[in-house]
Amino acid sequence: MPFTASANDFRVAPATVTEWKAVYGEVETVNIVPARARISGTVVDVRVTEGQEVRKGAVVASIEDEKLALQLRAAGARVAALNSQMTNAQTELTRAQDLLRTGATAQARVDAAKVQLDVLTSQLTAAVADKAVIEQSAREGDVLSPADGRVLTVPVTAGSVIMAGEPVARVASGRYYLRLSLPERHAAEISEGATVVIGGRSNAEQPRQGRIAKVYPEIQNGRVIADVEVSDIGNYFINERTLVSIPVGRRTILAVPPQAIRTVHGIDYVTLKSLQGTLEVAVVTGERVEIDGKEMIEVLTGLSAQDEVVTR
């Protein structure tokens, strides 16, 4: 303690305390990523709503393109036709090979049958690949969440026509943090790593501590921007404002324990020890402060250093 104390008195001495400034910080998230449509079409189902928690890969909405169904049927018919042609080509090749063994046909006919079978095999492979592309496009009608997080906005509804690349929902992913905007006169007083106090959203909620994680080097419109990390920020809304107390300097004060102050008719008094005994002195008190882990009351006027105050 900055003073010596006994059971009933102590000697006042200057103490240095941290100067705090109350500002408002806005809750932000590390990333806001859009869940985009991968194909063009009509939104047939929206499975999320604003504020809902989603996991990465969860289906956000479903998009349907009627042309894909037609293309898929056409691709299936082409594959079936090529399969039939390949069956005939295989039969023709087998017949030509049998005739060649008996000498009833020439080698040229067998070679032509082989070439025809190879051409149809390549065409079938290409047709199957084209069908797979169409099937994949149909599966991409499901819009997936790009990350774990909370849905901020859903700008579409069922029945909306949407183009590929347009956002279906915006997801706030990553941890939340507070962004502060301070007057530039505090630029030299704040530093990374400093501890701040975040006020509760209600009187019943206890304040919590955070840490200044980053101070941006550019001053914008006379304001210094800083980010505050909080281990458990709770379920705040994005862009919600909350009160934050930050250290902006240190000052020297005189303070006494709360039990040393007696209030009579709205005036605060302190009892001093003197050579003649005790003396009642009127004082003007300030805010409550913590010095070396003990609660004290700042005295603005009425006391001097080395005064011996009686506690009761």
mmCIF file of C-alpha atoms in Angstrom:
data_model
loop_
_atom_site.group_PDB
_atom_site.id
_atom_site.type_symbol
_atom_site.label_atom_id
_atom_site.label_comp_id
_atom_site.label_asym_id
_atom_site.label_seq_id
_atom_site.Cartn_x
_atom_site.Cartn_y
_atom_site.Cartn_z
ATOM 1 C CA MET A 1 0.000 0.000 0.000
ATOM 2 C CA PRO A 2 1.132 3.587 -0.593
ATOM 3 C CA PHE A 3 0.489 4.378 3.071
ATOM 4 C CA THR A 4 1.193 2.932 6.510
ATOM 5 C CA ALA A 5 -1.789 1.732 8.452
ATOM 6 C CA SER A 6 -2.681 0.510 11.912
ATOM 7 C CA ALA A 7 -5.925 -0.758 13.314
ATOM 8 C CA ASN A 8 -7.566 2.676 13.471
ATOM 9 C CA ASP A 9 -5.524 5.074 11.326
ATOM 10 C CA PHE A 10 -3.266 5.352 8.304
ATOM 11 C CA ARG A 11 -1.097 7.959 6.670
ATOM 12 C CA VAL A 12 -2.200 9.378 3.334
ATOM 13 C CA ALA A 13 0.304 9.161 0.479
ATOM 14 C CA PRO A 14 0.027 9.762 -3.281
ATOM 15 C CA ALA A 15 -0.939 6.733 -5.357
ATOM 16 C CA THR A 16 -0.817 6.252 -9.110
ATOM 17 C CA VAL A 17 -3.919 4.858 -10.788
ATOM 18 C CA THR A 18 -4.884 4.111 -14.333
ATOM 19 C CA GLU A 19 -7.022 6.650 -16.161
ATOM 20 C CA TRP A 20 -9.919 4.976 -17.990
ATOM 21 C CA LYS A 21 -11.990 6.300 -20.851
ATOM 22 C CA ALA A 22 -15.407 4.900 -21.733
ATOM 23 C CA VAL A 23 -16.067 4.469 -25.451
ATOM 24 C CA TYR A 24 -18.431 2.400 -27.547
ATOM 25 C CA GLY A 25 -17.142 -0.582 -29.500
ATOM 26 C CA GLU A 26 -18.929 -2.325 -32.350
ATOM 27 C CA VAL A 27 -19.131 -6.105 -32.484
ATOM 28 C CA GLU A 28 -17.660 -7.433 -35.720
ATOM 29 C CA THR A 29 -16.637 -10.811 -37.044
ATOM 30 C CA VAL A 30 -13.401 -11.913 -38.627
ATOM 31 C CA ASN A 31 -15.058 -12.983 -41.900
ATOM 32 C CA ILE A 32 -18.417 -12.459 -43.575
ATOM 33 C CA VAL A 33 -18.638 -14.907 -46.468
ATOM 34 C CA PRO A 34 -21.494 -15.251 -48.975
ATOM 35 C CA ALA A 35 -23.106 -18.571 -49.840
ATOM 36 C CA ARG A 36 -23.344 -18.189 -53.636
ATOM 37 C CA ALA A 37 -25.439 -19.965 -56.226
ATOM 38 C CA ARG A 38 -23.403 -22.271 -58.468
ATOM 39 C CA ILE A 39 -25.994 -22.507 -61.239
ATOM 40 C CA SER A 40 -28.690 -20.246 -62.651
ATOM 41 C CA GLY A 41 -32.305 -21.122 -62.081
ATOM 42 C CA THR A 42 -35.257 -20.738 -59.730
ATOM 43 C CA VAL A 43 -34.985 -20.977 -55.953
ATOM 44 C CA VAL A 44 -37.318 -23.790 -54.927
ATOM 45 C CA ASP A 45 -36.404 -24.070 -51.226
ATOM 46 C CA VAL A 46 -34.756 -21.820 -48.619
ATOM 47 C CA ARG A 47 -33.687 -23.773 -45.544
ATOM 48 C CA VAL A 48 -32.152 -21.074 -43.316
ATOM 49 C CA THR A 49 -33.248 -17.804 -41.787
ATOM 50 C CA GLU A 50 -31.504 -14.783 -40.310
ATOM 51 C CA GLY A 51 -29.705 -15.514 -37.042
ATOM 52 C CA GLN A 52 -29.580 -19.266 -37.543
ATOM 53 C CA GLU A 53 -26.355 -21.142 -36.791
ATOM 54 C CA VAL A 54 -25.090 -23.244 -39.720
ATOM 55 C CA ARG A 55 -22.252 -25.705 -40.224
ATOM 56 C CA LYS A 56 -19.866 -25.755 -43.165
ATOM 57 C CA GLY A 57 -21.365 -27.715 -46.048
ATOM 58 C CA ALA A 58 -24.953 -27.478 -44.810
ATOM 59 C CA VAL A 59 -27.578 -26.912 -47.514
ATOM 60 C CA VAL A 60 -28.718 -23.299 -47.394
ATOM 61 C CA ALA A 61 -31.113 -23.342 -50.355
ATOM 62 C CA SER A 62 -31.968 -25.385 -53.437
ATOM 63 C CA ILE A 63 -32.004 -24.089 -57.016
ATOM 64 C CA GLU A 64 -33.651 -25.852 -59.932
ATOM 65 C CA ASP A 65 -33.027 -25.338 -63.641
ATOM 66 C CA GLU A 66 -35.666 -27.058 -65.803
ATOM 67 C CA LYS A 67 -33.313 -27.101 -68.793
ATOM 68 C CA LEU A 68 -30.981 -29.428 -66.910
ATOM 69 C CA ALA A 69 -33.694 -32.105 -66.688
ATOM 70 C CA LEU A 70 -34.246 -31.908 -70.446
ATOM 71 C CA GLN A 71 -30.517 -32.044 -71.128
ATOM 72 C CA LEU A 72 -30.184 -35.023 -68.805
ATOM 73 C CA ARG A 73 -32.891 -36.933 -70.647
ATOM 74 C CA ALA A 74 -31.264 -36.120 -73.991
ATOM 75 C CA ALA A 75 -27.869 -37.263 -72.680
ATOM 76 C CA GLY A 76 -29.381 -40.496 -71.381
ATOM 77 C CA ALA A 77 -31.021 -41.183 -74.756
ATOM 78 C CA ARG A 78 -27.719 -40.586 -76.548
ATOM 79 C CA VAL A 79 -25.907 -42.996 -74.220
ATOM 80 C CA ALA A 80 -28.599 -45.638 -74.800
ATOM 81 C CA ALA A 81 -28.360 -45.194 -78.602
ATOM 82 C CA LEU A 82 -24.574 -45.529 -78.548
ATOM 83 C CA ASN A 83 -24.839 -48.647 -76.405
ATOM 84 C CA SER A 84 -27.136 -50.186 -79.034
ATOM 85 C CA GLN A 85 -24.750 -49.217 -81.816
ATOM 86 C CA MET A 86 -21.834 -50.705 -79.903
ATOM 87 C CA THR A 87 -23.744 -53.974 -79.471
ATOM 88 C CA ASN A 88 -24.330 -54.113 -83.235
ATOM 89 C CA ALA A 89 -20.704 -53.164 -83.944
ATOM 90 C CA GLN A 90 -19.454 -55.907 -81.587
ATOM 91 C CA THR A 91 -21.734 -58.421 -83.321
ATOM 92 C CA GLU A 92 -20.505 -57.304 -86.744
ATOM 93 C CA LEU A 93 -16.865 -57.634 -85.648
ATOM 94 C CA THR A 94 -17.465 -61.136 -84.273
ATOM 95 C CA ARG A 95 -19.195 -62.186 -87.518
ATOM 96 C CA ALA A 96 -16.354 -60.775 -89.627
ATOM 97 C CA GLN A 97 -13.724 -62.578 -87.523
ATOM 98 C CA ASP A 98 -15.636 -65.881 -87.943
ATOM 99 C CA LEU A 99 -15.839 -65.420 -91.708
ATOM 100 C CA LEU A 100 -12.147 -64.515 -91.844
ATOM 101 C CA ARG A 101 -11.209 -67.807 -90.139
ATOM 102 C CA THR A 102 -13.193 -69.757 -92.806
ATOM 103 C CA GLY A 103 -11.743 -67.621 -95.613
ATOM 104 C CA ALA A 104 -15.150 -66.274 -96.627
ATOM 105 C CA THR A 105 -14.195 -62.600 -96.173
ATOM 106 C CA ALA A 106 -11.167 -60.322 -96.378
ATOM 107 C CA GLN A 107 -9.051 -58.832 -93.583
ATOM 108 C CA ALA A 108 -10.206 -55.360 -94.628
ATOM 109 C CA ARG A 109 -13.732 -56.114 -93.425
ATOM 110 C CA VAL A 110 -12.442 -57.148 -89.983
ATOM 111 C CA ASP A 111 -10.300 -53.995 -89.757
ATOM 112 C CA ALA A 112 -13.267 -51.804 -90.692
ATOM 113 C CA ALA A 113 -15.415 -53.465 -88.029
ATOM 114 C CA LYS A 114 -12.705 -52.860 -85.408
ATOM 115 C CA VAL A 115 -12.416 -49.186 -86.384
ATOM 116 C CA GLN A 116 -16.181 -48.773 -86.186
ATOM 117 C CA LEU A 117 -16.245 -50.355 -82.699
ATOM 118 C CA ASP A 118 -13.401 -48.118 -81.497
ATOM 119 C CA VAL A 119 -15.169 -44.996 -82.789
ATOM 120 C CA LEU A 120 -18.398 -45.945 -81.061
ATOM 121 C CA THR A 121 -16.512 -46.708 -77.812
ATOM 122 C CA SER A 122 -14.958 -43.229 -77.847
ATOM 123 C CA GLN A 123 -18.317 -41.625 -78.617
ATOM 124 C CA LEU A 124 -19.925 -43.535 -75.735
ATOM 125 C CA THR A 125 -17.181 -42.435 -73.336
ATOM 126 C CA ALA A 126 -17.728 -38.816 -74.353
ATOM 127 C CA ALA A 127 -21.504 -39.147 -74.032
ATOM 128 C CA VAL A 128 -21.194 -40.656 -70.548
ATOM 129 C CA ALA A 129 -18.873 -37.787 -69.544
ATOM 130 C CA ASP A 130 -21.346 -35.212 -70.896
ATOM 131 C CA LYS A 131 -24.123 -36.855 -68.904
ATOM 132 C CA ALA A 132 -21.972 -36.784 -65.760
ATOM 133 C CA VAL A 133 -21.382 -33.051 -66.260
ATOM 134 C CA ILE A 134 -25.119 -32.431 -66.469
ATOM 135 C CA GLU A 135 -25.746 -34.581 -63.380
ATOM 136 C CA GLN A 136 -23.069 -32.622 -61.491
ATOM 137 C CA SER A 137 -24.677 -29.342 -62.549
ATOM 138 C CA ALA A 138 -27.999 -30.616 -61.225
ATOM 139 C CA ARG A 139 -26.373 -31.533 -57.902
ATOM 140 C CA GLU A 140 -24.833 -28.059 -57.711
ATOM 141 C CA GLY A 141 -28.347 -26.706 -57.386
ATOM 142 C CA ASP A 142 -27.840 -27.166 -53.642
ATOM 143 C CA VAL A 143 -26.289 -23.980 -52.214
ATOM 144 C CA LEU A 144 -23.873 -24.919 -49.424
ATOM 145 C CA SER A 145 -22.700 -22.906 -46.454
ATOM 146 C CA PRO A 146 -19.037 -21.945 -47.025
ATOM 147 C CA ALA A 147 -18.142 -21.996 -43.314
ATOM 148 C CA ASP A 148 -19.428 -22.480 -39.775
ATOM 149 C CA GLY A 149 -21.168 -19.391 -38.453
ATOM 150 C CA ARG A 150 -24.365 -17.406 -38.091
ATOM 151 C CA VAL A 151 -26.582 -16.386 -40.996
ATOM 152 C CA LEU A 152 -26.760 -12.594 -41.250
ATOM 153 C CA THR A 153 -29.016 -12.024 -44.258
ATOM 154 C CA VAL A 154 -31.007 -14.111 -46.727
ATOM 155 C CA PRO A 155 -31.789 -11.820 -49.678
ATOM 156 C CA VAL A 156 -33.811 -14.410 -51.671
ATOM 157 C CA THR A 157 -37.089 -16.256 -51.226
ATOM 158 C CA ALA A 158 -38.594 -19.355 -52.769
ATOM 159 C CA GLY A 159 -39.568 -18.590 -56.377
ATOM 160 C CA SER A 160 -36.796 -16.046 -56.943
ATOM 161 C CA VAL A 161 -34.878 -16.309 -60.208
ATOM 162 C CA ILE A 162 -31.155 -16.205 -59.552
ATOM 163 C CA MET A 163 -28.002 -16.208 -61.666
ATOM 164 C CA ALA A 164 -24.869 -18.207 -61.003
ATOM 165 C CA GLY A 165 -22.572 -16.388 -58.586
ATOM 166 C CA GLU A 166 -25.287 -14.379 -56.826
ATOM 167 C CA PRO A 167 -25.356 -14.607 -52.999
ATOM 168 C CA VAL A 168 -28.174 -16.597 -51.430
ATOM 169 C CA ALA A 169 -27.112 -15.905 -47.822
ATOM 170 C CA ARG A 170 -24.344 -14.113 -45.913
ATOM 171 C CA VAL A 171 -22.662 -16.076 -43.119
ATOM 172 C CA ALA A 172 -20.614 -14.506 -40.316
ATOM 173 C CA SER A 173 -17.816 -16.949 -39.667
ATOM 174 C CA GLY A 174 -14.900 -16.893 -37.276
ATOM 175 C CA ARG A 175 -14.691 -15.363 -33.835
ATOM 176 C CA TYR A 176 -16.276 -12.067 -32.830
ATOM 177 C CA TYR A 177 -14.248 -9.057 -31.753
ATOM 178 C CA LEU A 178 -14.826 -5.413 -30.843
ATOM 179 C CA ARG A 179 -13.714 -2.538 -33.026
ATOM 180 C CA LEU A 180 -13.063 0.742 -31.231
ATOM 181 C CA SER A 181 -12.901 4.256 -32.660
ATOM 182 C CA LEU A 182 -11.027 6.665 -30.362
ATOM 183 C CA PRO A 183 -10.195 10.379 -30.607
ATOM 184 C CA GLU A 184 -6.730 10.862 -32.040
ATOM 185 C CA ARG A 185 -5.527 12.584 -28.860
ATOM 186 C CA HIS A 186 -5.345 9.086 -27.359
ATOM 187 C CA ALA A 187 -3.195 7.704 -30.181
ATOM 188 C CA ALA A 188 -0.003 7.814 -28.116
ATOM 189 C CA GLU A 189 -1.675 6.410 -24.993
ATOM 190 C CA ILE A 190 -3.164 3.138 -26.213
ATOM 191 C CA SER A 191 -1.009 0.118 -26.965
ATOM 192 C CA GLU A 192 -1.413 -3.451 -28.108
ATOM 193 C CA GLY A 193 -1.769 -5.932 -25.267
ATOM 194 C CA ALA A 194 -3.448 -3.478 -22.884
ATOM 195 C CA THR A 195 -6.352 -4.837 -20.846
ATOM 196 C CA VAL A 196 -9.808 -3.294 -21.323
ATOM 197 C CA VAL A 197 -13.121 -3.786 -19.519
ATOM 198 C CA ILE A 198 -16.263 -4.582 -21.534
ATOM 199 C CA GLY A 199 -19.516 -3.596 -19.891
ATOM 200 C CA GLY A 200 -22.427 -6.009 -19.667
ATOM 201 C CA ARG A 201 -25.468 -5.790 -21.923
ATOM 202 C CA SER A 202 -27.582 -5.305 -18.779
ATOM 203 C CA ASN A 203 -27.049 -4.322 -15.174
ATOM 204 C CA ALA A 204 -27.269 -7.977 -14.160
ATOM 205 C CA GLU A 205 -24.436 -9.032 -16.467
ATOM 206 C CA GLN A 206 -20.945 -8.845 -15.057
ATOM 207 C CA PRO A 207 -18.272 -6.875 -16.956
ATOM 208 C CA ARG A 208 -15.603 -8.937 -18.656
ATOM 209 C CA GLN A 209 -12.021 -8.281 -19.660
ATOM 210 C CA GLY A 210 -10.546 -8.084 -23.125
ATOM 211 C CA ARG A 211 -7.227 -7.304 -24.744
ATOM 212 C CA ILE A 212 -6.293 -4.748 -27.384
ATOM 213 C CA ALA A 213 -5.085 -7.031 -30.160
ATOM 214 C CA LYS A 214 -4.331 -4.476 -32.843
ATOM 215 C CA VAL A 215 -3.977 -0.707 -33.200
ATOM 216 C CA TYR A 216 -4.204 0.451 -36.809
ATOM 217 C CA PRO A 217 -1.490 2.916 -37.866
ATOM 218 C CA GLU A 218 -3.791 5.092 -39.996
ATOM 219 C CA ILE A 219 -5.958 7.784 -38.400
ATOM 220 C CA GLN A 220 -9.310 8.146 -40.172
ATOM 221 C CA ASN A 221 -11.343 11.325 -39.781
ATOM 222 C CA GLY A 222 -9.540 12.153 -36.551
ATOM 223 C CA ARG A 223 -10.159 8.718 -35.040
ATOM 224 C CA VAL A 224 -7.790 5.913 -34.047
ATOM 225 C CA ILE A 225 -9.072 2.416 -34.848
ATOM 226 C CA ALA A 226 -8.279 -0.519 -32.543
ATOM 227 C CA ASP A 227 -9.486 -4.123 -32.293
ATOM 228 C CA VAL A 228 -10.232 -5.828 -28.968
ATOM 229 C CA GLU A 229 -10.200 -9.593 -28.480
ATOM 230 C CA VAL A 230 -12.579 -11.123 -25.934
ATOM 231 C CA SER A 231 -12.308 -14.786 -24.980
ATOM 232 C CA ASP A 232 -16.076 -15.248 -24.566
ATOM 233 C CA ILE A 233 -17.971 -12.362 -26.093
ATOM 234 C CA GLY A 234 -21.314 -14.152 -25.902
ATOM 235 C CA ASN A 235 -24.169 -14.000 -28.385
ATOM 236 C CA TYR A 236 -23.880 -10.385 -29.443
ATOM 237 C CA PHE A 237 -25.377 -9.143 -32.694
ATOM 238 C CA ILE A 238 -23.053 -8.119 -35.492
ATOM 239 C CA ASN A 239 -22.566 -4.306 -35.375
ATOM 240 C CA GLU A 240 -24.079 -4.161 -31.877
ATOM 241 C CA ARG A 241 -22.524 -1.392 -29.782
ATOM 242 C CA THR A 242 -21.330 -2.006 -26.238
ATOM 243 C CA LEU A 243 -19.531 0.133 -23.691
ATOM 244 C CA VAL A 244 -15.783 -0.432 -23.340
ATOM 245 C CA SER A 245 -13.431 1.159 -20.809
ATOM 246 C CA ILE A 246 -9.866 1.508 -22.046
ATOM 247 C CA PRO A 247 -6.699 2.708 -20.259
ATOM 248 C CA VAL A 248 -5.547 6.028 -21.714
ATOM 249 C CA GLY A 249 -3.005 7.146 -19.098
ATOM 250 C CA ARG A 250 -2.046 7.281 -15.424
ATOM 251 C CA ARG A 251 -2.518 9.930 -12.776
ATOM 252 C CA THR A 252 -1.572 10.513 -9.152
ATOM 253 C CA ILE A 253 -4.330 10.785 -6.551
ATOM 254 C CA LEU A 254 -4.957 10.820 -2.813
ATOM 255 C CA ALA A 255 -7.368 8.158 -1.598
ATOM 256 C CA VAL A 256 -8.772 6.843 1.670
ATOM 257 C CA PRO A 257 -10.695 3.690 2.595
ATOM 258 C CA PRO A 258 -14.493 3.975 2.417
ATOM 259 C CA GLN A 259 -14.818 3.542 6.212
ATOM 260 C CA ALA A 260 -12.780 6.715 6.769
ATOM 261 C CA ILE A 261 -15.515 8.912 5.258
ATOM 262 C CA ARG A 262 -18.565 10.037 7.202
ATOM 263 C CA THR A 263 -21.435 11.810 5.438
ATOM 264 C CA VAL A 264 -23.553 14.358 7.314
ATOM 265 C CA HIS A 265 -26.354 16.238 5.499
ATOM 266 C CA GLY A 266 -24.771 15.461 2.152
ATOM 267 C CA ILE A 267 -21.283 16.642 3.141
ATOM 268 C CA ASP A 268 -18.389 14.192 3.447
ATOM 269 C CA TYR A 269 -16.069 14.449 6.437
ATOM 270 C CA VAL A 270 -12.749 12.828 7.315
ATOM 271 C CA THR A 271 -11.270 12.674 10.854
ATOM 272 C CA LEU A 272 -7.602 13.693 11.063
ATOM 273 C CA LYS A 273 -5.209 13.100 13.939
ATOM 274 C CA SER A 274 -3.398 16.208 15.149
ATOM 275 C CA LEU A 275 -1.300 17.318 18.077
ATOM 276 C CA GLN A 276 -4.434 18.583 19.786
ATOM 277 C CA GLY A 277 -6.351 15.327 19.217
ATOM 278 C CA THR A 278 -8.701 14.818 16.263
ATOM 279 C CA LEU A 279 -10.076 17.226 13.704
ATOM 280 C CA GLU A 280 -13.109 16.897 11.417
ATOM 281 C CA VAL A 281 -12.322 18.082 7.868
ATOM 282 C CA ALA A 282 -14.814 18.451 5.036
ATOM 283 C CA VAL A 283 -13.615 16.799 1.803
ATOM 284 C CA VAL A 284 -14.787 16.455 -1.794
ATOM 285 C CA THR A 285 -14.701 12.863 -2.924
ATOM 286 C CA GLY A 286 -14.351 11.403 -6.387
ATOM 287 C CA GLU A 287 -14.816 7.959 -7.817
ATOM 288 C CA ARG A 288 -14.025 4.630 -6.246
ATOM 289 C CA VAL A 289 -10.673 3.198 -7.325
ATOM 290 C CA GLU A 290 -8.729 0.025 -6.673
ATOM 291 C CA ILE A 291 -5.239 0.359 -5.200
ATOM 292 C CA ASP A 292 -3.189 -2.770 -4.567
ATOM 293 C CA GLY A 293 -6.334 -4.882 -4.653
ATOM 294 C CA LYS A 294 -8.221 -2.777 -2.099
ATOM 295 C CA GLU A 295 -11.178 -0.502 -2.753
ATOM 296 C CA MET A 296 -10.476 3.145 -2.008
ATOM 297 C CA ILE A 297 -12.268 6.475 -2.507
ATOM 298 C CA GLU A 298 -10.456 9.289 -4.251
ATOM 299 C CA VAL A 299 -10.315 12.589 -2.335
ATOM 300 C CA LEU A 300 -10.238 15.606 -4.647
ATOM 301 C CA THR A 301 -9.839 18.351 -2.037
ATOM 302 C CA GLY A 302 -9.461 18.632 1.749
ATOM 303 C CA LEU A 303 -6.493 16.324 2.346
ATOM 304 C CA SER A 304 -2.749 16.545 1.880
ATOM 305 C CA ALA A 305 -0.051 13.931 1.669
ATOM 306 C CA GLN A 306 1.167 12.679 5.065
ATOM 307 C CA ASP A 307 -2.144 13.467 6.766
ATOM 308 C CA GLU A 308 -3.022 10.784 9.321
ATOM 309 C CA VAL A 309 -6.654 9.745 8.932
ATOM 310 C CA VAL A 310 -8.651 7.898 11.550
ATOM 311 C CA THR A 311 -10.832 5.058 10.316
ATOM 312 C CA ARG A 312 -13.940 3.934 12.169
#
